[in-house]
């Protein structure tokens, strides 16, 4: 809470005094609103700095905190303030509280003075943690780890501003959000080929998972019509209410149908991509020379800048990440959502933009060669197990399987991601 005696001369003063406040904007069910029934299912918490200071608006506040190296602390302050304000106002568990979070901040310990508010929220609120798709470009690993941590705590996850970054669409099934928030630009300018690609990918994900789709920036009846046309079932914007205090009667409000949380994807349980795919698909034998064209063909699909995918590979040993491989993977990393490789003695960035993970010589992946590409619509995987032949490298034999079954490819990708993005 902001103390009236606090003198604010710098952003450090704001943070030291925990001098932020929270306003709330309603989230409504669009089909009900379209039928003139106002059904609020939750509220998004929005932070404001001290009024009349240069840090009143959140963008300026967060930018200043980042310059001071205190971004994670500010993130914790904002969330704790939102939780405490909602609890004090009597927000019932039938309504969902949407709260923004920086994925990297979730990996930083909570300041001790804020811990009681966080614990109270876990006991008394139904929270969906919003993470922006822009964090994919900065640190996709932090985004995936944070989403899994939120879900493990029993809270929901929303992916915010979807449609700003094309790479976001490939990450959807791995973040596995309960709510997909369409960026306001799509709501207000719904035409064009790019909007169509976003909508088809989001619709496909929502259909498979049961996730809700929320349109941001609904300010006019025309925007409402556009949001419904985009397939959104929830909405947020000035048409439904501007940010402000929670209503005095919010404790008596209960959503007829709340924001559902989707079932999480199956945990790979320590299995490798080869073990997952070979259990459901027949295998054959071939030499490395025979399998290389398949590998290169899959890797070429990772160059699709229109629908950037994820490219994940396990290459046994670092020596197999050759200069030619490095060039291919670096080219893919220029647009792909994530390009990552696993091998023994592999450096953290074996090529520009490529995330490397070193494994031990006794790791089961040491005996596997896997290339997995998963995009908004395309999914394919080559999984192979080394038969430990001696002789020339390209004559080494593998048992292998190739699959384009999307669900199976995603299961294999999750198994590899658990090595690349430890939790």
XYZ file of C-alpha atoms in Angstrom:
423
model
C 0.000 0.000 0.000
C 1.196 3.544 -0.721
C 1.894 5.477 2.466
C 0.771 9.104 2.479
C 4.005 10.191 4.192
C 6.241 8.571 1.596
C 8.273 10.985 -0.506
C 8.781 9.629 -4.029
C 11.847 11.002 -5.746
C 12.972 7.945 -7.747
C 11.810 4.560 -8.887
C 13.827 3.107 -6.015
C 11.567 5.022 -3.637
C 8.529 3.490 -5.388
C 9.890 -0.003 -4.961
C 11.163 0.446 -1.420
C 7.789 1.799 -0.304
C 5.843 -0.811 -2.316
C 4.020 2.275 -3.594
C 1.911 0.764 -6.359
C -1.836 0.386 -6.644
C -4.098 -1.941 -8.604
C -7.088 -1.213 -10.822
C -9.292 -3.863 -12.360
C -10.943 -4.357 -15.750
C -13.788 -6.823 -16.246
C -13.560 -9.926 -18.422
C -16.936 -10.909 -19.846
C -18.541 -13.774 -21.710
C -19.013 -12.533 -25.280
C -21.962 -14.660 -26.315
C -23.941 -13.506 -23.281
C -23.036 -9.850 -23.881
C -24.030 -10.180 -27.520
C -27.465 -11.261 -26.267
C -27.607 -8.227 -23.948
C -26.799 -10.280 -20.837
C -23.851 -8.865 -18.915
C -21.971 -11.833 -17.486
C -18.620 -11.047 -15.878
C -16.369 -14.066 -15.371
C -13.383 -12.284 -13.866
C -11.156 -9.227 -13.723
C -7.682 -8.387 -14.937
C -5.469 -6.662 -12.373
C -3.561 -3.685 -13.813
C -0.767 -1.857 -11.989
C -0.401 1.882 -11.540
C 2.518 3.734 -10.001
C 2.178 6.727 -7.686
C -0.167 9.329 -9.178
C 1.490 12.466 -10.478
C 4.946 10.911 -10.768
C 6.892 9.892 -13.890
C 6.236 6.267 -12.925
C 2.438 6.387 -12.783
C 2.008 4.473 -16.051
C 3.112 0.832 -15.998
C 5.346 0.985 -19.076
C 7.432 3.788 -17.562
C 7.469 2.082 -14.174
C 8.656 -1.262 -15.508
C 11.233 0.323 -17.801
C 12.703 2.303 -14.907
C 12.769 -0.760 -12.647
C 14.535 -2.748 -15.343
C 17.207 -0.052 -15.626
C 17.804 -0.366 -11.890
C 17.998 -4.170 -12.056
C 14.855 -4.504 -9.924
C 12.344 -5.784 -12.496
C 11.706 -9.104 -10.726
C 11.136 -7.320 -7.416
C 8.623 -4.961 -9.041
C 6.856 -7.928 -10.586
C 6.439 -9.538 -7.167
C 5.238 -6.214 -5.696
C 2.603 -5.805 -8.407
C 1.270 -9.313 -8.018
C 1.188 -9.186 -4.216
C -0.613 -5.827 -4.311
C -3.164 -7.176 -6.786
C -3.847 -10.243 -4.639
C -4.202 -8.247 -1.430
C -6.468 -5.648 -3.052
C -8.716 -8.355 -4.525
C -8.927 -10.226 -1.220
C -9.690 -7.059 0.747
C -12.476 -6.228 -1.741
C -14.003 -9.680 -1.239
C -13.437 -11.095 -4.735
C -15.157 -14.510 -4.615
C -13.471 -17.682 -5.924
C -16.214 -17.957 -8.557
C -14.598 -15.049 -10.375
C -11.166 -15.410 -11.958
C -8.391 -12.905 -11.282
C -6.044 -12.370 -14.241
C -2.618 -11.172 -13.096
C 0.362 -10.355 -15.310
C 3.785 -11.832 -14.589
C 7.213 -11.703 -16.158
C 8.278 -15.358 -16.666
C 11.857 -14.633 -15.576
C 10.599 -13.051 -12.340
C 8.775 -16.238 -11.346
C 12.179 -17.889 -11.028
C 13.331 -15.286 -8.492
C 12.472 -15.868 -4.805
C 9.599 -13.806 -3.425
C 10.670 -10.937 -1.128
C 9.856 -12.054 2.455
C 7.521 -9.130 3.206
C 5.330 -10.072 0.224
C 5.132 -13.799 0.953
C 2.011 -13.628 3.187
C -0.013 -12.008 0.387
C 1.140 -14.660 -2.087
C 0.219 -17.498 0.284
C -3.158 -15.927 1.080
C -3.914 -15.687 -2.636
C -3.101 -19.363 -3.167
C -5.668 -20.225 -0.513
C -8.422 -17.770 -1.384
C -8.303 -16.751 -5.053
C -8.754 -18.357 -8.460
C -5.871 -16.897 -10.432
C -4.826 -17.037 -14.062
C -1.236 -15.872 -14.506
C -0.769 -13.963 -17.761
C 2.545 -14.234 -19.586
C 3.178 -12.231 -22.724
C 4.141 -13.933 -25.954
C 6.915 -11.323 -26.315
C 8.903 -13.292 -23.718
C 9.275 -16.086 -26.260
C 11.843 -14.075 -28.143
C 13.671 -13.002 -24.983
C 13.727 -16.306 -23.091
C 11.484 -19.139 -24.295
C 12.878 -21.450 -21.644
C 11.754 -19.139 -18.829
C 8.281 -18.937 -20.360
C 7.882 -22.713 -20.527
C 9.301 -23.247 -17.041
C 7.107 -20.530 -15.542
C 3.963 -21.931 -17.151
C 4.664 -25.366 -15.731
C 5.372 -23.906 -12.290
C 2.072 -21.971 -12.273
C 0.142 -25.026 -13.297
C 1.909 -27.070 -10.634
C 0.646 -24.585 -8.022
C -2.944 -25.154 -9.094
C -3.358 -21.853 -10.945
C -4.207 -21.248 -14.564
C -2.033 -19.812 -17.327
C -2.873 -17.291 -20.034
C -0.693 -16.437 -23.009
C -1.103 -12.712 -23.611
C -0.832 -10.571 -26.766
C -1.079 -13.577 -29.075
C -0.705 -12.437 -32.656
C 2.149 -9.979 -32.126
C 4.917 -12.543 -32.665
C 4.396 -15.270 -35.306
C 6.689 -17.603 -33.333
C 4.172 -17.671 -30.489
C 1.856 -20.016 -32.342
C 4.347 -22.901 -32.271
C 4.762 -22.557 -28.508
C 1.027 -22.738 -27.734
C 0.808 -26.511 -27.129
C 3.922 -26.446 -24.924
C 2.892 -23.506 -22.756
C -0.561 -25.164 -22.882
C -2.427 -22.058 -21.686
C -5.899 -22.228 -20.218
C -6.684 -18.897 -21.882
C -5.343 -17.526 -25.179
C -5.569 -13.724 -25.273
C -5.747 -12.316 -28.793
C -3.882 -9.043 -29.185
C -6.052 -5.940 -29.528
C -4.720 -5.318 -33.047
C -6.445 -8.506 -34.248
C -9.723 -7.431 -32.635
C -9.615 -3.965 -34.134
C -8.097 -4.938 -37.513
C -9.277 -8.512 -38.125
C -8.712 -8.731 -41.880
C -5.706 -10.041 -43.783
C -3.785 -13.242 -44.269
C -1.725 -12.979 -41.100
C -4.820 -12.607 -38.920
C -6.273 -15.671 -40.627
C -3.147 -17.716 -39.839
C -3.287 -16.668 -36.191
C -6.974 -17.469 -35.896
C -6.695 -20.892 -37.495
C -3.777 -21.857 -35.254
C -5.487 -20.591 -32.103
C -8.770 -22.244 -33.057
C -7.004 -25.547 -33.646
C -5.297 -25.331 -30.256
C -8.512 -24.353 -28.445
C -10.411 -27.175 -30.139
C -7.859 -29.766 -29.027
C -7.333 -28.453 -25.512
C -10.615 -26.850 -24.497
C -8.871 -23.532 -23.784
C -10.794 -20.275 -23.729
C -10.053 -17.580 -26.318
C -10.168 -13.987 -25.047
C -10.234 -10.956 -27.351
C -8.556 -7.828 -26.006
C -9.308 -4.253 -27.012
C -13.074 -4.578 -27.502
C -14.112 -0.912 -27.479
C -17.047 -0.725 -29.913
C -19.928 -2.937 -31.093
C -17.943 -3.474 -34.299
C -15.015 -4.791 -32.260
C -17.420 -7.119 -30.460
C -18.618 -8.510 -33.781
C -15.020 -8.937 -34.916
C -14.087 -10.730 -31.690
C -16.943 -13.186 -32.127
C -15.864 -13.694 -35.728
C -12.336 -14.485 -34.535
C -13.726 -17.307 -32.421
C -13.308 -15.606 -29.034
C -15.682 -16.597 -26.242
C -14.349 -14.093 -23.695
C -13.686 -10.376 -24.103
C -12.078 -7.403 -22.422
C -12.084 -3.708 -23.288
C -13.692 -0.322 -22.766
C -17.024 -1.541 -24.165
C -17.396 -3.672 -21.019
C -15.720 -1.370 -18.521
C -12.659 0.782 -18.001
C -10.012 -0.022 -15.393
C -11.003 1.051 -11.892
C -11.769 -0.257 -8.405
C -13.623 -3.526 -8.002
C -17.403 -3.016 -7.703
C -18.698 -2.665 -4.114
C -20.869 -5.751 -4.587
C -18.118 -7.923 -6.129
C -18.337 -10.296 -3.149
C -21.914 -11.172 -4.143
C -21.059 -11.729 -7.804
C -20.570 -15.283 -9.003
C -20.020 -16.296 -12.596
C -22.651 -18.668 -13.927
C -19.873 -20.431 -15.812
C -16.323 -19.630 -14.755
C -13.097 -19.692 -16.731
C -12.200 -23.400 -16.982
C -8.699 -24.765 -16.521
C -7.699 -27.281 -19.178
C -6.196 -30.679 -18.436
C -2.391 -30.503 -18.541
C -0.517 -32.535 -21.163
C 0.851 -35.899 -20.160
C 4.226 -35.788 -18.446
C 6.846 -37.715 -20.440
C 7.865 -39.434 -17.231
C 11.548 -39.642 -18.111
C 10.949 -41.413 -21.421
C 12.965 -40.428 -24.465
C 11.515 -39.372 -27.830
C 12.508 -42.722 -29.354
C 10.789 -44.642 -26.542
C 7.604 -42.592 -26.926
C 7.327 -42.884 -30.705
C 8.537 -46.489 -31.088
C 5.917 -47.642 -28.597
C 3.207 -46.496 -31.008
C 4.791 -46.771 -34.441
C 6.660 -49.592 -36.224
C 10.423 -49.208 -36.517
C 12.888 -50.142 -39.254
C 16.655 -50.223 -39.675
C 18.743 -47.883 -41.782
C 22.210 -46.378 -41.938
C 22.951 -42.794 -41.015
C 23.583 -42.145 -44.708
C 19.993 -43.194 -45.474
C 18.498 -41.154 -42.629
C 20.321 -37.892 -43.294
C 17.972 -36.800 -46.135
C 14.990 -37.292 -43.804
C 16.719 -35.241 -41.110
C 17.563 -32.461 -43.559
C 14.025 -32.437 -44.925
C 12.598 -31.923 -41.438
C 15.160 -29.249 -40.632
C 14.201 -27.408 -43.819
C 10.630 -27.127 -42.506
C 12.053 -25.092 -39.617
C 12.926 -22.309 -42.073
C 9.264 -21.360 -42.577
C 9.238 -17.713 -41.459
C 5.518 -17.429 -42.176
C 4.637 -20.025 -39.540
C 7.825 -20.340 -37.461
C 8.090 -23.725 -35.717
C 10.226 -25.170 -32.954
C 13.241 -27.269 -33.979
C 14.546 -29.660 -31.325
C 17.321 -32.198 -31.832
C 19.395 -34.672 -29.886
C 22.639 -35.457 -31.701
C 24.420 -37.886 -29.366
C 27.822 -36.127 -29.269
C 28.957 -32.554 -29.828
C 31.073 -33.618 -32.809
C 27.863 -34.367 -34.708
C 26.926 -30.687 -34.453
C 29.092 -30.022 -37.472
C 29.761 -26.634 -39.098
C 27.133 -27.476 -41.713
C 24.636 -28.342 -38.974
C 25.494 -25.104 -37.197
C 24.725 -23.094 -40.345
C 21.361 -24.809 -40.848
C 20.313 -24.383 -37.236
C 21.480 -20.766 -37.035
C 19.451 -19.983 -40.167
C 16.364 -21.565 -38.594
C 16.940 -19.657 -35.353
C 16.516 -16.333 -37.162
C 12.751 -16.842 -37.234
C 11.884 -20.040 -35.343
C 10.203 -19.980 -31.934
C 13.002 -22.079 -30.450
C 15.939 -23.977 -31.908
C 17.676 -26.265 -29.447
C 20.069 -29.196 -29.492
C 21.188 -31.776 -26.948
C 24.466 -33.728 -27.009
C 27.411 -34.619 -24.805
C 29.826 -31.721 -24.247
C 27.651 -29.337 -26.244
C 28.155 -25.637 -25.343
C 25.273 -23.427 -24.251
C 25.096 -21.698 -27.645
C 26.644 -23.980 -30.266
C 25.480 -21.622 -33.034
C 23.989 -18.109 -33.015
C 20.492 -18.234 -31.544
C 20.647 -21.971 -30.827
C 20.172 -23.202 -27.267
C 22.568 -26.011 -26.409
C 22.277 -28.503 -23.561
C 25.068 -30.844 -22.532
C 24.123 -34.331 -21.315
C 26.156 -36.984 -19.567
C 27.657 -39.985 -21.310
C 25.271 -42.290 -19.439
C 22.146 -40.349 -20.385
C 19.731 -42.471 -22.493
C 19.690 -39.660 -25.055
C 23.366 -40.350 -25.679
C 22.219 -43.306 -27.775
C 19.530 -41.456 -29.731
C 19.406 -39.232 -32.780
C 16.169 -37.243 -32.802
C 15.028 -34.373 -35.013
C 11.638 -32.880 -34.124
C 9.858 -29.966 -35.818
C 6.572 -28.666 -34.413
C 4.808 -25.647 -35.885
C 1.285 -24.235 -35.764
C 0.118 -26.781 -38.346
C 3.091 -28.925 -39.408
C 4.585 -31.507 -37.048
C 7.130 -34.182 -37.883
C 9.762 -36.238 -36.105
C 12.616 -38.596 -36.898
C 13.550 -40.691 -33.878
C 16.424 -43.175 -34.080
C 18.410 -45.398 -31.712
C 22.063 -46.155 -32.378
C 22.878 -49.870 -32.845
C 26.481 -49.216 -31.754
C 28.169 -50.280 -34.991
C 31.834 -49.620 -35.541
C 33.295 -48.301 -38.774
C 32.573 -45.224 -40.878
C 30.212 -42.699 -39.305
C 27.686 -42.614 -42.143
C 27.522 -46.424 -42.218
C 26.360 -46.648 -38.613
C 22.969 -48.322 -38.340
C 19.959 -47.150 -36.378
C 16.508 -48.452 -35.617
C 14.203 -45.579 -36.445
C 10.671 -44.312 -36.936
C 9.249 -41.280 -38.686
C 5.903 -39.802 -37.690
C 3.766 -36.857 -38.694
C 1.070 -37.616 -36.118
C 0.743 -34.254 -34.373
C -0.096 -35.556 -30.913
C 2.724 -38.076 -31.036
C 5.220 -35.488 -32.282
C 4.210 -33.115 -29.478
C 4.669 -35.868 -26.893
C 8.158 -36.540 -28.238
C 8.953 -32.826 -28.270
C 7.868 -32.451 -24.645
C 10.233 -35.253 -23.662
C 13.130 -33.397 -25.280
C 12.039 -30.059 -23.852
C 12.224 -31.505 -20.358
C 15.974 -31.918 -20.954
C 16.387 -28.547 -22.618
C 14.204 -26.629 -20.153
C 14.691 -28.294 -16.759
C 11.984 -27.738 -14.143
